[in-house]
Coordinates of C-alpha atoms in Angstrom, one line a residue:
M1308 CA -131.0 196.9 -135.6
E1309 CA -132.5 194.5 -138.1
R1310 CA -131.2 194.8 -141.6
I1311 CA -134.0 194.5 -144.2
K1312 CA -133.7 193.6 -147.8
V1313 CA -135.6 196.2 -149.9
N1314 CA -136.1 195.9 -153.6
Y1315 CA -136.9 199.3 -155.2
F1316 CA -138.8 199.4 -158.5
Q1317 CA -138.5 202.6 -160.6
R1318 CA -139.7 203.8 -164.0
R1319 CA -137.4 203.9 -166.9
P1320 CA -136.1 207.5 -167.3
R1321 CA -136.3 209.3 -170.6
K1322 CA -133.3 211.1 -172.0
G1323 CA -133.4 214.8 -171.2
F1324 CA -135.9 214.5 -168.4
S1325 CA -135.1 214.7 -164.7
F1326 CA -137.4 212.8 -162.3
S1327 CA -137.3 214.0 -158.7
V1328 CA -138.8 210.8 -157.3
E1329 CA -135.7 208.8 -158.2
Y1330 CA -133.5 211.3 -156.5
I1331 CA -135.7 211.3 -153.4
F1332 CA -135.3 207.5 -152.9
E1333 CA -131.6 207.5 -153.8
D1334 CA -131.1 209.9 -150.8
I1335 CA -133.3 207.7 -148.6
R1336 CA -131.2 204.6 -149.5
K1337 CA -128.0 206.4 -148.6
R1338 CA -129.4 207.4 -145.2
L1339 CA -130.6 203.9 -144.5
A1340 CA -127.4 202.2 -145.8
D1341 CA -126.6 200.8 -142.3
R1342 CA -130.2 199.4 -141.9
I1343 CA -131.3 198.0 -145.3
N1344 CA -129.8 196.0 -148.1
A1345 CA -131.1 197.9 -151.2
Q1346 CA -131.5 196.6 -154.7
V1347 CA -132.8 199.0 -157.4
Y1348 CA -134.6 197.7 -160.5
I1349 CA -135.3 200.0 -163.4
C1350 CA -138.2 199.1 -165.7
K1351 CA -137.0 197.4 -168.9
C1352 CA -139.4 199.3 -171.1
Y1353 CA -140.9 202.8 -171.2
N1354 CA -144.5 202.8 -170.3
D1355 CA -145.7 203.8 -173.8
G1356 CA -148.5 201.2 -174.3
Y1357 CA -150.1 198.1 -172.8
Y1358 CA -147.6 195.7 -174.2
T1359 CA -144.7 197.5 -172.5
K1360 CA -146.6 197.6 -169.3
L1361 CA -147.2 193.9 -169.4
V1362 CA -143.4 193.3 -169.9
N1363 CA -142.6 195.5 -166.9
I1364 CA -145.2 193.9 -164.7
A1365 CA -143.9 190.4 -165.5
E1366 CA -140.3 191.5 -165.0
A1367 CA -141.1 193.1 -161.6
A1368 CA -142.9 189.9 -160.5
F1369 CA -139.8 187.9 -161.4
R1370 CA -137.5 190.3 -159.5
Q1371 CA -139.6 190.7 -156.3
G1372 CA -137.9 189.9 -153.0
K1373 CA -139.1 188.1 -149.9
D1374 CA -138.8 191.0 -147.5
V1375 CA -140.0 194.3 -149.0
N1376 CA -140.8 195.5 -152.5
H1377 CA -141.1 199.3 -152.8
I1378 CA -142.7 200.8 -156.0
T1379 CA -141.6 204.4 -155.8
G1380 CA -144.0 206.2 -158.1
E1381 CA -145.8 206.4 -161.4
V1382 CA -145.4 202.7 -162.3
H1383 CA -148.0 201.6 -159.6
F1384 CA -149.2 198.7 -161.7
L1385 CA -145.9 196.8 -161.2
D1386 CA -147.3 195.2 -158.1
L1387 CA -150.1 193.4 -159.9
L1388 CA -148.3 190.0 -159.9
M1389 CA -146.4 190.5 -156.7
R1390 CA -147.0 189.0 -153.3
R1391 CA -149.6 191.3 -151.6
K1392 CA -148.0 191.3 -148.1
R1393 CA -144.6 192.5 -149.3
V1394 CA -145.5 195.6 -151.3
V1395 CA -145.1 199.2 -150.3
L1396 CA -146.6 201.5 -153.0
T1397 CA -145.8 205.2 -153.1
V1398 CA -148.4 207.4 -154.8
L1399 CA -147.1 210.9 -155.5
D1400 CA -150.4 212.3 -156.8
C1401 CA -153.6 211.4 -158.7
G1402 CA -153.0 213.9 -161.4
M1403 CA -153.6 211.3 -164.2
M1404 CA -157.3 211.1 -163.3
P1405 CA -158.7 214.6 -164.3
R1406 CA -156.9 214.3 -167.6
K1407 CA -158.9 211.3 -168.7
T1408 CA -162.5 210.7 -169.7
G1409 CA -164.9 207.8 -170.5
L1410 CA -163.4 204.3 -170.9
A1411 CA -159.8 205.6 -170.8
K1412 CA -160.5 207.0 -167.4
K1413 CA -161.8 203.7 -166.1
I1414 CA -158.8 201.8 -167.4
V1415 CA -156.3 204.3 -166.0
K1416 CA -158.1 204.3 -162.6
W1417 CA -158.0 200.5 -162.4
L1418 CA -154.4 200.2 -163.7
Y1419 CA -152.8 203.0 -161.7
L1420 CA -154.9 203.2 -158.6
S1421 CA -157.7 200.7 -157.8
A1422 CA -155.8 197.4 -158.5
P1423 CA -152.3 198.5 -157.3
V1424 CA -153.6 200.1 -154.1
K1425 CA -155.7 197.0 -153.3
K1426 CA -152.7 194.7 -154.0
A1427 CA -150.2 196.7 -151.8
A1428 CA -149.7 195.9 -148.1
V1429 CA -149.2 199.6 -147.4
V1430 CA -149.6 202.8 -149.5
T1431 CA -147.6 205.9 -148.8
A1432 CA -148.7 209.3 -149.9
I1433 CA -146.6 212.4 -149.9
S1434 CA -149.3 214.7 -148.6
E1435 CA -152.7 214.6 -146.9
V1436 CA -154.3 215.9 -150.1
T1437 CA -152.9 212.9 -152.1
K1438 CA -154.1 210.5 -149.4
Q1439 CA -157.6 211.9 -149.6
E1440 CA -157.5 211.6 -153.4
I1441 CA -156.5 208.0 -153.2
I1442 CA -159.4 207.3 -150.8
T1443 CA -161.8 209.1 -153.1
Y1444 CA -160.8 207.2 -156.2
T1445 CA -160.3 203.8 -154.7
G1446 CA -162.3 203.6 -151.5
C1447 CA -159.2 202.4 -149.7
R1448 CA -159.3 202.3 -145.9
P1449 CA -157.6 205.4 -144.5
E1450 CA -155.5 203.4 -142.1
K1451 CA -153.8 201.6 -145.0
I1452 CA -152.3 204.9 -146.3
K1453 CA -149.4 206.5 -144.4
V1454 CA -148.4 210.1 -145.2
I1455 CA -144.7 210.5 -145.5
P1456 CA -143.6 213.9 -146.9
V1457 CA -140.7 214.6 -149.2
A1458 CA -137.4 215.5 -147.5
I1459 CA -135.6 218.7 -148.2
D1460 CA -132.3 218.2 -150.1
P1461 CA -129.4 219.1 -147.8
L1462 CA -128.1 221.2 -150.7
Y1463 CA -130.6 223.8 -149.8
T1464 CA -129.2 226.0 -147.0
P1465 CA -129.6 229.7 -146.0
F1466 CA -128.2 232.1 -148.4
P1467 CA -128.8 235.7 -147.1
K1468 CA -129.3 238.4 -149.7
P1469 CA -130.7 241.9 -149.5
F1470 CA -134.3 242.1 -150.9
N1471 CA -134.4 244.0 -154.1
K1472 CA -137.5 246.1 -153.5
A1473 CA -137.0 248.2 -156.6
K1474 CA -136.9 245.3 -159.1
P1475 CA -137.2 241.9 -157.4
V1476 CA -136.2 238.7 -159.2
I1477 CA -139.3 236.4 -159.2
L1478 CA -138.5 232.7 -159.7
H1479 CA -141.1 230.4 -161.4
I1480 CA -140.4 226.7 -161.7
G1481 CA -142.1 224.4 -164.2
T1482 CA -144.1 225.0 -167.4
G1483 CA -146.7 222.2 -167.3
A1484 CA -150.3 223.3 -167.5
N1485 CA -150.8 223.0 -163.8
K1486 CA -147.9 225.5 -163.1
N1487 CA -150.2 228.4 -164.1
L1488 CA -147.5 230.4 -165.8
L1489 CA -149.9 232.3 -168.1
R1490 CA -151.8 233.8 -165.2
L1491 CA -148.6 234.7 -163.4
I1492 CA -147.3 236.5 -166.5
E1493 CA -150.5 238.5 -166.6
A1494 CA -150.4 239.2 -162.9
L1495 CA -146.9 240.7 -163.2
K1496 CA -147.9 243.2 -165.8
G1497 CA -147.1 246.7 -164.4
I1498 CA -144.9 245.4 -161.6
S1499 CA -141.2 246.3 -161.8
C1500 CA -139.6 242.9 -161.7
H1501 CA -137.5 240.3 -163.5
L1502 CA -139.2 236.9 -164.0
T1503 CA -136.9 233.9 -164.1
I1504 CA -138.5 230.8 -165.6
V1505 CA -137.2 227.3 -165.2
G1506 CA -138.8 225.1 -167.8
K1507 CA -139.1 224.9 -171.6
L1508 CA -141.3 227.6 -173.1
N1509 CA -143.8 226.9 -175.9
E1510 CA -145.0 229.5 -178.4
E1511 CA -148.1 230.4 -176.2
Y1512 CA -145.9 231.3 -173.3
L1513 CA -143.5 233.2 -175.5
E1514 CA -146.3 235.2 -177.0
A1515 CA -147.7 236.1 -173.6
L1516 CA -144.3 237.3 -172.4
R1517 CA -143.9 239.4 -175.5
S1518 CA -147.4 240.9 -175.4
H1519 CA -147.1 241.8 -171.7
G1520 CA -143.6 243.2 -172.1
T1521 CA -142.3 240.9 -169.4
D1522 CA -138.6 241.2 -168.5
Y1523 CA -137.6 237.6 -168.2
S1524 CA -134.9 234.9 -168.6
N1525 CA -135.3 231.2 -169.2
E1526 CA -133.4 228.0 -168.6
Y1527 CA -134.4 224.3 -168.7
N1528 CA -133.0 220.9 -168.2
I1529 CA -130.7 222.3 -165.6
S1530 CA -128.8 220.5 -162.8
N1531 CA -129.7 220.5 -159.1
E1532 CA -126.8 222.8 -158.5
R1533 CA -127.9 225.3 -161.1
L1534 CA -131.4 225.2 -159.7
L1535 CA -130.0 226.0 -156.3
E1536 CA -128.3 229.1 -157.8
K1537 CA -131.6 230.2 -159.2
Y1538 CA -133.1 230.2 -155.7
Q1539 CA -130.1 232.1 -154.4
E1540 CA -130.4 234.7 -157.1
C1541 CA -134.1 235.3 -156.7
D1542 CA -136.0 237.5 -154.2
I1543 CA -139.4 235.8 -154.4
L1544 CA -140.6 232.3 -155.4
A1545 CA -143.9 232.4 -157.2
F1546 CA -145.4 228.9 -157.1
V1547 CA -149.0 229.5 -158.0
S1548 CA -149.9 226.1 -159.4
T1549 CA -153.5 224.9 -159.8
F1550 CA -152.5 221.4 -158.6
E1551 CA -149.6 219.8 -156.9
G1552 CA -149.1 216.4 -155.2
F1553 CA -146.7 218.1 -152.9
G1554 CA -144.9 221.3 -153.9
M1555 CA -141.2 220.9 -153.0
P1556 CA -140.1 224.3 -154.3
I1557 CA -142.0 225.9 -151.3
V1558 CA -139.7 224.1 -148.8
E1559 CA -136.6 224.7 -151.0
A1560 CA -137.3 228.4 -151.0
N1561 CA -137.9 228.3 -147.2
A1562 CA -134.5 226.6 -146.7
V1563 CA -132.7 229.2 -148.9
E1564 CA -134.6 231.9 -147.0
R1565 CA -136.6 233.4 -149.9
V1566 CA -140.1 234.6 -149.5
V1567 CA -142.9 232.5 -151.1
V1568 CA -146.1 233.3 -152.8
T1569 CA -148.1 230.1 -153.4
S1570 CA -151.6 228.8 -154.0
S1571 CA -154.4 228.4 -151.4
I1572 CA -155.5 225.1 -152.9
S1573 CA -154.4 221.5 -153.3
S1574 CA -151.4 220.4 -151.2
M1575 CA -149.7 223.8 -151.1
P1576 CA -151.2 225.2 -147.9
E1577 CA -150.3 221.9 -146.2
V1578 CA -146.7 222.1 -147.3
A1579 CA -146.3 225.9 -146.7
A1580 CA -148.1 226.0 -143.3
E1581 CA -147.8 229.7 -142.4
A1582 CA -144.6 230.2 -144.3
A1583 CA -146.0 231.7 -147.5
C1584 CA -148.4 234.2 -148.9
L1585 CA -151.4 232.3 -150.1
V1586 CA -153.3 233.4 -153.2
D1587 CA -156.1 232.2 -155.4
P1588 CA -154.3 230.7 -158.5
Y1589 CA -157.4 231.1 -160.7
Q1590 CA -157.6 234.9 -160.0
V1591 CA -155.0 237.1 -161.6
E1592 CA -155.8 239.9 -159.3
S1593 CA -155.2 237.7 -156.2
I1594 CA -151.8 236.6 -157.6
K1595 CA -150.9 240.3 -158.3
A1596 CA -152.0 241.4 -154.8
G1597 CA -149.9 238.7 -153.1
I1598 CA -146.8 239.6 -155.1
L1599 CA -147.3 243.3 -154.3
K1600 CA -147.8 242.6 -150.6
V1601 CA -144.5 240.7 -150.2
I1602 CA -142.7 243.4 -152.1
E1603 CA -144.2 246.4 -150.3
D1604 CA -144.8 245.2 -146.7
D1605 CA -141.4 244.7 -145.1
N1606 CA -142.7 243.4 -141.8
Y1607 CA -145.0 240.9 -143.5
R1608 CA -142.1 239.7 -145.7
E1609 CA -139.8 239.2 -142.7
S1610 CA -142.5 237.3 -140.8
L1611 CA -142.8 234.9 -143.7
L1612 CA -139.1 234.3 -143.8
E1613 CA -139.0 233.6 -140.1
K1614 CA -141.8 231.1 -140.4
G1615 CA -140.0 229.5 -143.3
R1616 CA -137.0 228.8 -141.1
K1617 CA -139.3 226.8 -138.8
N1618 CA -141.3 225.2 -141.6
K1619 CA -138.3 223.6 -143.3
T1620 CA -137.6 221.6 -140.1
R1621 CA -140.7 219.5 -140.8
F1622 CA -139.0 218.0 -143.8
D1623 CA -135.7 216.7 -142.2
P1624 CA -134.3 214.0 -144.4
D1625 CA -133.0 211.7 -141.6
E1626 CA -136.4 211.7 -139.9
I1627 CA -138.2 210.9 -143.1
A1628 CA -135.7 208.1 -143.9
S1629 CA -136.4 206.7 -140.5
Q1630 CA -140.1 206.7 -141.1
Y1631 CA -139.5 204.6 -144.2
Y1632 CA -137.3 202.2 -142.2
H1633 CA -140.0 201.6 -139.6
L1634 CA -142.5 201.1 -142.4
Y1635 CA -140.3 198.5 -144.0
H1636 CA -139.9 196.7 -140.7
T1637 CA -143.7 196.6 -140.3
V1638 CA -144.2 195.1 -143.8
K1639 CA -141.4 192.6 -143.4
N1640 CA -143.0 191.3 -140.2
I1641 CA -146.6 191.1 -141.4

């Protein structure tokens, strides 16, 4: 099998923050170790302004290789001075667009989407939802974009546990605005449960927890191993985001064999398939009804767990690594 030289370009990580995309491609490189020669380049500067972006763009152009250059997320603009035919660009989501308005939105669209997507030989998206967003924002030809989902970490394996129907532990991951924690807190009012929150809480969240009398615990900046323990300890994963580029916690909960309540919008139905209770994340009563249904209906809950066992097989890490290898082979031989 042909060995391919792949240069990976990644953002500069900030202290105290964990970026899942770096971990994803570290695992892919390990699985392809017998098929690729990998070199990883970390951006010299944080992307805090246009000057630092220019420095990173110039450095990436200098470091580009002759076979394949893979930009793995968030720093899409690194390909602007690269050779068009040798670039694979991964777009995790287009969440930066709704947050901008006016001239700032036009600049961000050109810098992060329009120009980088046009310059790349192939674009990968982690979900069909992200693919459609890229097409909407850039007018890119659909055939140029290949959907390759995120692989499940082998760390996540079945961990049987009796369901605590009297007072289930409900796990919530993330405290960004899209994670919809305030509506979840409101939805849990009157339900006997313990809410475990992974993510730093601001004063607004703390006030909501106090005012609703929520029984909760909180941790943040935790290791992958500690996060796994949180899945093992919980009875339900509540992942009712208003937007996700993918939604890996759904698959992680499937793999540990925990029942999932998630949103009926964005990428979440695509990732969950039939292995979750789908709710309207904008309606508190819908979230409450979904939580109560998985607590009270034993047969329904068991059917979701069984479907979760099947769903996780779609995200096999060796299969996903092989998809990237075949993509690299195609790009090298363009």
